[in-house]
XYZ file of C-alpha atoms in Angstrom:
430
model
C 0.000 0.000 0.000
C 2.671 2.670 1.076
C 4.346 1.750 -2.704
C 0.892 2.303 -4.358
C 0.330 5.748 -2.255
C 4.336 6.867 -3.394
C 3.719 6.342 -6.948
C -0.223 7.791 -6.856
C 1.477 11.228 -5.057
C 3.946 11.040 -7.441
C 2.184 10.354 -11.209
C -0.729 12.558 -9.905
C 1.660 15.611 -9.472
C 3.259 14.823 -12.775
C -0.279 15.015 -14.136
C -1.165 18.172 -12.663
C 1.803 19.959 -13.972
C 3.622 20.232 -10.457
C 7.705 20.685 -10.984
C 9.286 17.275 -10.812
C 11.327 17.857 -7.892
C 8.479 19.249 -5.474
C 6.448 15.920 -6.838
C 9.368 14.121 -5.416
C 9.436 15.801 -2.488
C 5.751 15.631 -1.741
C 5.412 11.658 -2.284
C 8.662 11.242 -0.132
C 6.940 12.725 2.434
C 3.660 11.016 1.624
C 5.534 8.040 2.122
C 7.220 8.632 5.223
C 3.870 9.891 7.108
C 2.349 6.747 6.022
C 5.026 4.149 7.602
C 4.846 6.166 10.476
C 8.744 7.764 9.924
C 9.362 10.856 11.017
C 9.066 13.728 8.447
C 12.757 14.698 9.923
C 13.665 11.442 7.986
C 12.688 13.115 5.318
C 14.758 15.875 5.440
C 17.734 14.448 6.085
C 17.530 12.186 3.352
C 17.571 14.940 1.017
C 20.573 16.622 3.096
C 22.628 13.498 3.047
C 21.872 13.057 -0.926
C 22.822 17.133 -1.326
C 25.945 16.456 0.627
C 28.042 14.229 -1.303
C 31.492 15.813 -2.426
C 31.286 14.674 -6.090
C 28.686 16.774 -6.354
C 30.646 20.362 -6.046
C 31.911 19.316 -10.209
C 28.481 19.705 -11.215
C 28.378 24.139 -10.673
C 31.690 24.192 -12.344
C 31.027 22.453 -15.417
C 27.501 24.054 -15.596
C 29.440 27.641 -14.991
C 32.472 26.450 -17.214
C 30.097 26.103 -20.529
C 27.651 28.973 -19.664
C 30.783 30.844 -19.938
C 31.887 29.577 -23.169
C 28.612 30.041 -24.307
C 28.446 34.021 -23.817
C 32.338 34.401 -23.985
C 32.516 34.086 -28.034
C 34.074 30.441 -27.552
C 31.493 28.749 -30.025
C 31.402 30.677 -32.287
C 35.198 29.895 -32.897
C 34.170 26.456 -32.926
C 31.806 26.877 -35.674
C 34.642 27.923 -37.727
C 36.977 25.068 -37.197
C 33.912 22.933 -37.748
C 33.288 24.862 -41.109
C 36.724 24.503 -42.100
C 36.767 20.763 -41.754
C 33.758 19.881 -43.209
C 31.935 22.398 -44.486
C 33.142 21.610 -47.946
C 30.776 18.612 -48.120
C 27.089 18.171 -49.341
C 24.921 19.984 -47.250
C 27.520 21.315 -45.677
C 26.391 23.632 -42.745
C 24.556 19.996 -41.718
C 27.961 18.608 -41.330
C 29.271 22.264 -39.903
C 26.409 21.320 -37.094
C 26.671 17.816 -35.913
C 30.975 18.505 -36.045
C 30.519 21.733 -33.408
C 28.442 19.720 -31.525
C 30.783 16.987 -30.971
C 33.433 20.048 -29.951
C 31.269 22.211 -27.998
C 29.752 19.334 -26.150
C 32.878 17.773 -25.170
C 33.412 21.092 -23.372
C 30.277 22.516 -22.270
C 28.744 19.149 -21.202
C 25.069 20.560 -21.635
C 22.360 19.669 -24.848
C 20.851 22.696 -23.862
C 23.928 24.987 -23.566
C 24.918 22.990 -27.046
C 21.679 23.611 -28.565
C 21.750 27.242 -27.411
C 24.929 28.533 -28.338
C 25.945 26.491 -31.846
C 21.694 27.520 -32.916
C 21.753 30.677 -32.402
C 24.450 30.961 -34.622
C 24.058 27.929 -37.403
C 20.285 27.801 -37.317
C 19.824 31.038 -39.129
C 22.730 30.883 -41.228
C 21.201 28.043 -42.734
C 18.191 29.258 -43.272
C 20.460 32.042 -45.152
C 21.878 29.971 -47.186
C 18.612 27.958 -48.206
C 18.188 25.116 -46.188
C 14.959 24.781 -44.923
C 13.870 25.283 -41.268
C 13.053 21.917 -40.206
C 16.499 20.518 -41.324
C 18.503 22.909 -39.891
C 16.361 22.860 -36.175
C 16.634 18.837 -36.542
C 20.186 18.562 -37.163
C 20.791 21.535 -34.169
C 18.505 19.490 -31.737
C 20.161 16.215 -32.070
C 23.356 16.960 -32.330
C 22.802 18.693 -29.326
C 22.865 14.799 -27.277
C 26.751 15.013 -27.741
C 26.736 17.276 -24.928
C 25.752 14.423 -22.625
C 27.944 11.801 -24.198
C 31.394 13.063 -24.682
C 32.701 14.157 -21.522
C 32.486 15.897 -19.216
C 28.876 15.655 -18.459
C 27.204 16.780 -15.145
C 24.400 14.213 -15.726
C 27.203 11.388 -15.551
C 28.271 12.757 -12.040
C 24.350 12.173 -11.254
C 24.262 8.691 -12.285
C 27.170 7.982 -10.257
C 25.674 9.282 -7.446
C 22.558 7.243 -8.189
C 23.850 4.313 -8.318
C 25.158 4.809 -4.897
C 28.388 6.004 -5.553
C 30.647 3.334 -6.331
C 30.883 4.693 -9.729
C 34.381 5.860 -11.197
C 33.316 9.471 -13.021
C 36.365 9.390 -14.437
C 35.298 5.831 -16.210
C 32.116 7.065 -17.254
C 33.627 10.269 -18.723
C 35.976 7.833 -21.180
C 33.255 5.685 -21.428
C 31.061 8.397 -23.605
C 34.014 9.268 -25.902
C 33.442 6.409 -28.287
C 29.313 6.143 -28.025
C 29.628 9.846 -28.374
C 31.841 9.742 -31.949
C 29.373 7.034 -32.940
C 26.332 8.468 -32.368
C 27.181 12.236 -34.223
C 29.239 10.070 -37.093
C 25.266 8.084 -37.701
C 23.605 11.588 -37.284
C 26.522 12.916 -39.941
C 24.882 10.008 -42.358
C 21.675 11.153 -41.980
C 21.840 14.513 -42.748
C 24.233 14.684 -45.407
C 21.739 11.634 -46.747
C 19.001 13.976 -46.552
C 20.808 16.881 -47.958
C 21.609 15.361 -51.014
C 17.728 14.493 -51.611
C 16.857 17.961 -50.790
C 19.779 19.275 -53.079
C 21.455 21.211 -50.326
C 24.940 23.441 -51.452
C 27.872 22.319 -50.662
C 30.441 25.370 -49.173
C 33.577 26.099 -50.967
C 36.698 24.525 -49.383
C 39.096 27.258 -48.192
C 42.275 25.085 -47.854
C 44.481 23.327 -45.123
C 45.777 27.205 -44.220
C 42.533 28.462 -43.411
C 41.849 25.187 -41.344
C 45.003 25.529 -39.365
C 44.416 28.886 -38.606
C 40.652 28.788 -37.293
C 41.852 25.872 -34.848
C 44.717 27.993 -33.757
C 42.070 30.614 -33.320
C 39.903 28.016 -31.578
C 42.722 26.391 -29.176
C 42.643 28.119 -26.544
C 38.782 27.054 -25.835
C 39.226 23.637 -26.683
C 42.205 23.381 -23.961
C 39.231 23.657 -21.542
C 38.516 20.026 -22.690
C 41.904 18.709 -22.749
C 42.359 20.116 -19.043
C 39.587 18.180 -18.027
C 40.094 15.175 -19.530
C 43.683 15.703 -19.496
C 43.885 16.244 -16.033
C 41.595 13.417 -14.740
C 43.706 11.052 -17.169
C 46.953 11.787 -15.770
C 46.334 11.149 -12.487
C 47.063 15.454 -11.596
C 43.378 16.178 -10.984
C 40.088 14.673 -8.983
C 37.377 15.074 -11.391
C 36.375 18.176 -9.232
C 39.426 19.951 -8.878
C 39.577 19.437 -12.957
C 35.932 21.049 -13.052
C 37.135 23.816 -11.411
C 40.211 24.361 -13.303
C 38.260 23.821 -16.386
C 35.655 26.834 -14.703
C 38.879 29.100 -14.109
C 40.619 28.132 -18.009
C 37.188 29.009 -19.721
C 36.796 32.453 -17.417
C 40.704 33.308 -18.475
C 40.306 32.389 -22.645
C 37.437 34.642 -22.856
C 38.512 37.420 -20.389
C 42.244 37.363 -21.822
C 42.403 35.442 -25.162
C 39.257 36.473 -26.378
C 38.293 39.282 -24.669
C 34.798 38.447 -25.377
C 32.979 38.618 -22.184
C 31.518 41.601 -20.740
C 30.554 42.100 -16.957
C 27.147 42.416 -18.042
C 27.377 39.275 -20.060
C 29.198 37.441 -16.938
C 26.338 38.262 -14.263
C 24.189 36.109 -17.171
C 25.822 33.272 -17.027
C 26.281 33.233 -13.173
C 22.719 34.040 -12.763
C 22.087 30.753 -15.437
C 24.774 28.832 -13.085
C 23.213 29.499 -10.150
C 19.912 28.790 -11.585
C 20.282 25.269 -13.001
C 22.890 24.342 -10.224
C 19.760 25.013 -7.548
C 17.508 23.165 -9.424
C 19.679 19.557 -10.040
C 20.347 20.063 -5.785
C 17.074 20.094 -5.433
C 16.299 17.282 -7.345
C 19.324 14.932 -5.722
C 17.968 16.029 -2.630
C 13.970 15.033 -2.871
C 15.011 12.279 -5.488
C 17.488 10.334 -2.190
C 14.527 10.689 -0.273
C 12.060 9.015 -3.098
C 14.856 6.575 -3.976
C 15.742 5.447 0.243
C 11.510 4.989 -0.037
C 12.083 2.536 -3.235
C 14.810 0.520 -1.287
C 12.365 0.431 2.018
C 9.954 -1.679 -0.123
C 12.240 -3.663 -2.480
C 11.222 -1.629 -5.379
C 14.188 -3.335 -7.549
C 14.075 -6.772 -6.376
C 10.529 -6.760 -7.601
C 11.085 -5.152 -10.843
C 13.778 -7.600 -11.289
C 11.384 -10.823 -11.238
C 8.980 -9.399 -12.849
C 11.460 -8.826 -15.598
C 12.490 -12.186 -15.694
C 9.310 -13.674 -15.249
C 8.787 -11.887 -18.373
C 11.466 -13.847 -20.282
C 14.841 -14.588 -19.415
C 16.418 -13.341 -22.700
C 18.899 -10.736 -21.982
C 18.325 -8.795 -25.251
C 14.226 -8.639 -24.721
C 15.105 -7.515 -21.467
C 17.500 -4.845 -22.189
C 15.105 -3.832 -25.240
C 12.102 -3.653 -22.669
C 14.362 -1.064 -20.795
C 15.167 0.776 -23.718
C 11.682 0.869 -24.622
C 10.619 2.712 -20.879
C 13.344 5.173 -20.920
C 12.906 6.040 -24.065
C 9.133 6.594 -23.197
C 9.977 7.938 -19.704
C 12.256 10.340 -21.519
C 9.476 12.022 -23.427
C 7.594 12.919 -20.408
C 9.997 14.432 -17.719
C 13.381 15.787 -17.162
C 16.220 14.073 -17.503
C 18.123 14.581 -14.455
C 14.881 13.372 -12.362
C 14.822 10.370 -14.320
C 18.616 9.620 -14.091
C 17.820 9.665 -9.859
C 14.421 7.929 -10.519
C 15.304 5.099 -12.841
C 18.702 4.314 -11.659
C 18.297 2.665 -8.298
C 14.902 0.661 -10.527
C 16.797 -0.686 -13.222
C 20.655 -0.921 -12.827
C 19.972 -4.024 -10.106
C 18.165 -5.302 -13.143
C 21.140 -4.913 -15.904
C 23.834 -6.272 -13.663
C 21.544 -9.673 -12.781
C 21.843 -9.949 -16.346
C 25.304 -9.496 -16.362
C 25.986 -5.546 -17.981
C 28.174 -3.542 -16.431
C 27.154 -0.569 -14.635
C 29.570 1.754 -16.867
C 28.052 0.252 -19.856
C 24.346 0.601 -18.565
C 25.304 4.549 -17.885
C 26.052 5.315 -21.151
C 22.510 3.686 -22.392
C 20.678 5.547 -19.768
C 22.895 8.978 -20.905
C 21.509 8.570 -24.721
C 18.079 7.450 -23.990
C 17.172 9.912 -21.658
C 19.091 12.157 -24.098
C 17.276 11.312 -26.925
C 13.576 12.344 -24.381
C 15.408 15.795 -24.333
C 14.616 16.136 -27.945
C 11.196 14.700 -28.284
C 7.808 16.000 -27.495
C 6.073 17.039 -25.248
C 8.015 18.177 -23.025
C 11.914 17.635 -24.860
C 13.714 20.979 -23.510
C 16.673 21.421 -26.214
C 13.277 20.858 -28.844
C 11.542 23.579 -27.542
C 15.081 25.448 -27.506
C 15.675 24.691 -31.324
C 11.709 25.796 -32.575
C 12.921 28.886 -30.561
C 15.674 30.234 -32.418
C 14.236 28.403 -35.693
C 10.811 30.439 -35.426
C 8.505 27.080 -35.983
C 6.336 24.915 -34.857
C 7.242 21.739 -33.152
C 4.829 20.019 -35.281
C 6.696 21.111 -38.375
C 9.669 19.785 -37.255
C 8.381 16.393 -36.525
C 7.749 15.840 -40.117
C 11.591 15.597 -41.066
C 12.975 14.284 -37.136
C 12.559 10.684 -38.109
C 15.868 9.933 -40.094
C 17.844 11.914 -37.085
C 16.075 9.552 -34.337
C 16.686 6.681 -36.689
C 19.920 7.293 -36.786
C 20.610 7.905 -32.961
C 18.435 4.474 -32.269
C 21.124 2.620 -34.508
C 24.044 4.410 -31.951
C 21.911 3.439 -29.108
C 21.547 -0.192 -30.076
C 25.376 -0.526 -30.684
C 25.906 0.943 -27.057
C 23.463 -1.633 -25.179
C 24.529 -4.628 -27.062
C 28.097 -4.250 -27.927
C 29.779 -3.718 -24.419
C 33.349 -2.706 -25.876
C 31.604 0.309 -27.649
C 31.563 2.096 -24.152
C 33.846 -0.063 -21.714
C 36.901 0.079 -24.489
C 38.768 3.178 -23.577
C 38.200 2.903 -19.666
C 39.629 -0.109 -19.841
C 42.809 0.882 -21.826
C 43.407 4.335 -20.723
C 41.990 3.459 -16.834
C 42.375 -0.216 -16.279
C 38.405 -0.171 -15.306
C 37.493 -3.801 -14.307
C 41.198 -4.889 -14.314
């Protein structure tokens, strides 16, 4: 009964439109007034979950890329993205899903990706011809490389989800190659459909102009290799590199760049402070929800139910697909990384995936729900700056989700797609 009456506090907010992380909040609390706990248990559930150390990357990365967002760093990244490959078919398609893959590995946000990289590309597509829907669908997801190539706040989430015993650091190699994969299928797609649209190709401006836009470019895209760099080589935590990275990004565009105003900087502390309050608050209710799911053996009983199901690991893992995926469309995505987690990864690892692996397919499915309607935010981001409807964009999406399902497939069922480089560069499960 106490299960029934969490879930019926918490769907019913959902329903009525309440923010996620009050509905959390509210059937936590249910929950505990019903067994009798003290609504102090409540509370300190959601300190305890708010408290955890690995948590103090997440404001740095968030303030890192809100900073290369308004400090002029993406648009630099456009160019060396331009240079590369805007030569090809449909070129400013290519331009797109390539600055993706470069802005994402730094700013670690779809939405910062789908922000910064539309506002510029969006438009200048539309310049140059391509119509709306294309360039909004490429923007939007492309946008998922944010989450997958490192580093990623959401990652630091699931580790903290899953209770902790997590290596970041794994799970930040681990999205490298899934990452590549996923934007190199997306790359298919949309120079496929540019060709059948008849989409111009931009004129190659030779190796010179390429070396010099990436010089340009370097000193943003050292933000990336300090991370990464640092984590790798044993000189940095993965929070002291999240705060170096914070203080790299603040120095290129204050002193390479000079591209960042005071006015512009109290924007994207304001944003910082914003979206950092908001995840807190949803680790914190979400601990409380989740220590309620472990009270009544939420898991174990998903588990057999699973498996009562069948016993076949690939309809079970496609089952789980099929409910993020569907969970994804509905609510946020760092809810249902604290939601789902503690449900399902006790399921995976009876079957025998490893918990690294399962991250990354929880990372692009709940990714891919960030770009689907109704309530997909880097979708409503990219009609934004596009100036159309969602519905019109819908018509043309298919291809691009096709082509993200085929990266998500390879990631659940071909374990050395994500465990490969953590195992070489880390020694993960050596």
């Amino acid at each position: 009964m106490g299960l029934i009456i969490l879930f019926a506090i918490f769907f019913g907010g959902i329903v009525m439109g309440v923010p996620v992380a009050f509905t959390l909040g509210l059937a936590a609390l249910g929950g505990f007034v019903w067994e009798g706990i003290s609504p102090a248990v409540a509370f300190q559930q959601m300190t305890s979950g708010m408290s955890s150390f690995s948590l103090l990357a997440i404001p740095f990365f968030i303030f890192a890329g809100e900073i290369m967002m308004h400090g002029g760093i993406a648009r630099r990244l456009i160019a060396v993205a331009a240079s590369a490959v805007g030569w090809m078919r449909g070129g400013l398609g290519m331009v797109n899903v390539a600055a993706s893959m470069l802005f994402g590995g730094i700013s670690g946000s779809a939405v910062a990706d789908a922000s910064a990289l539309g506002s510029v590309l969006i438009p200048a597509m539309k310049q140059k011809g391509y119509d709306t829907d294309y360039a909004v669908n490429v923007t939007v997801t492309a946008s998922i490389a944010g989450i997958m190539i490192p580093p990623s706040h959401n990652m630091i989430l699931y580790s903290l989800a899953a209770g902790g015993g997590i290596s970041v650091s794994a799970l930040f190699f681990a999205g490298i190659i899934p990452g590549v994969v996923m934007c190199l299928c997306l790359g298919v797609a949309a120079y496929v459909i540019a060709v059948r649209r008849g989409y111009p190709a931009e004129q190659w401006q030779g190796f010179r102009h390429l070396i010099m836009t990436f010089l340009d470019a370097l000193p943003g895209l050292m933000t990336g290799v300090i991370i990464l760099g640092g984590v790798l080589g044993g000189v940095f935590t993965v929070t002291e590199s999240a705060a170096f990275g914070a203080i790299w990004a603040l120095a290129a565009t204050l002193i390479v760049y000079r591209g960042l105003s005071w006015e512009t900087f109290k924007v994207a502390l304001a944003a910082s402070v914003r979206t950092t309050a908001v995840v807190l608050l949803l680790v914190g209710t979400a601990t409380a929800f989740a220590w309620l799911l472990a009270l009544y053996g939420f898991a174990d009983m998903l588990t057999r139910g699973m498996l009562a199901i069948s016993d076949n690991p690939v309809v079970i893992l496609l089952l789980i697909n099929v409910a993020l995926l569907l969970l994804g469309c509905v609510m946020d995505m760092a809810a249902l990384i604290l939601i789902t987690t503690p449900i399902f990864l006790p399921v995976v690892q009876a079957l025998g995936m490893d918990p690294v692996q399962f991250g990354m397919v929880v990372m692009m499915n709940l990714g891919l729900g960030l770009t689907t309607p109704p309530v997909g935010a880097v979708l409503f981001v990219g009609c934004a700056i596009g100036k159309i409807r969602m519905e019109q964009t819908m018509k043309g999406i298919w291809p691009f989700y096709g082509a993200i399902l085929v990266a998500l497939a390879l990631t659940t069922y071909w374990p050395a797609v994500s465990l490969t480089l953590p195992r070489v560069l880390l020694g993960y499960g050596q």
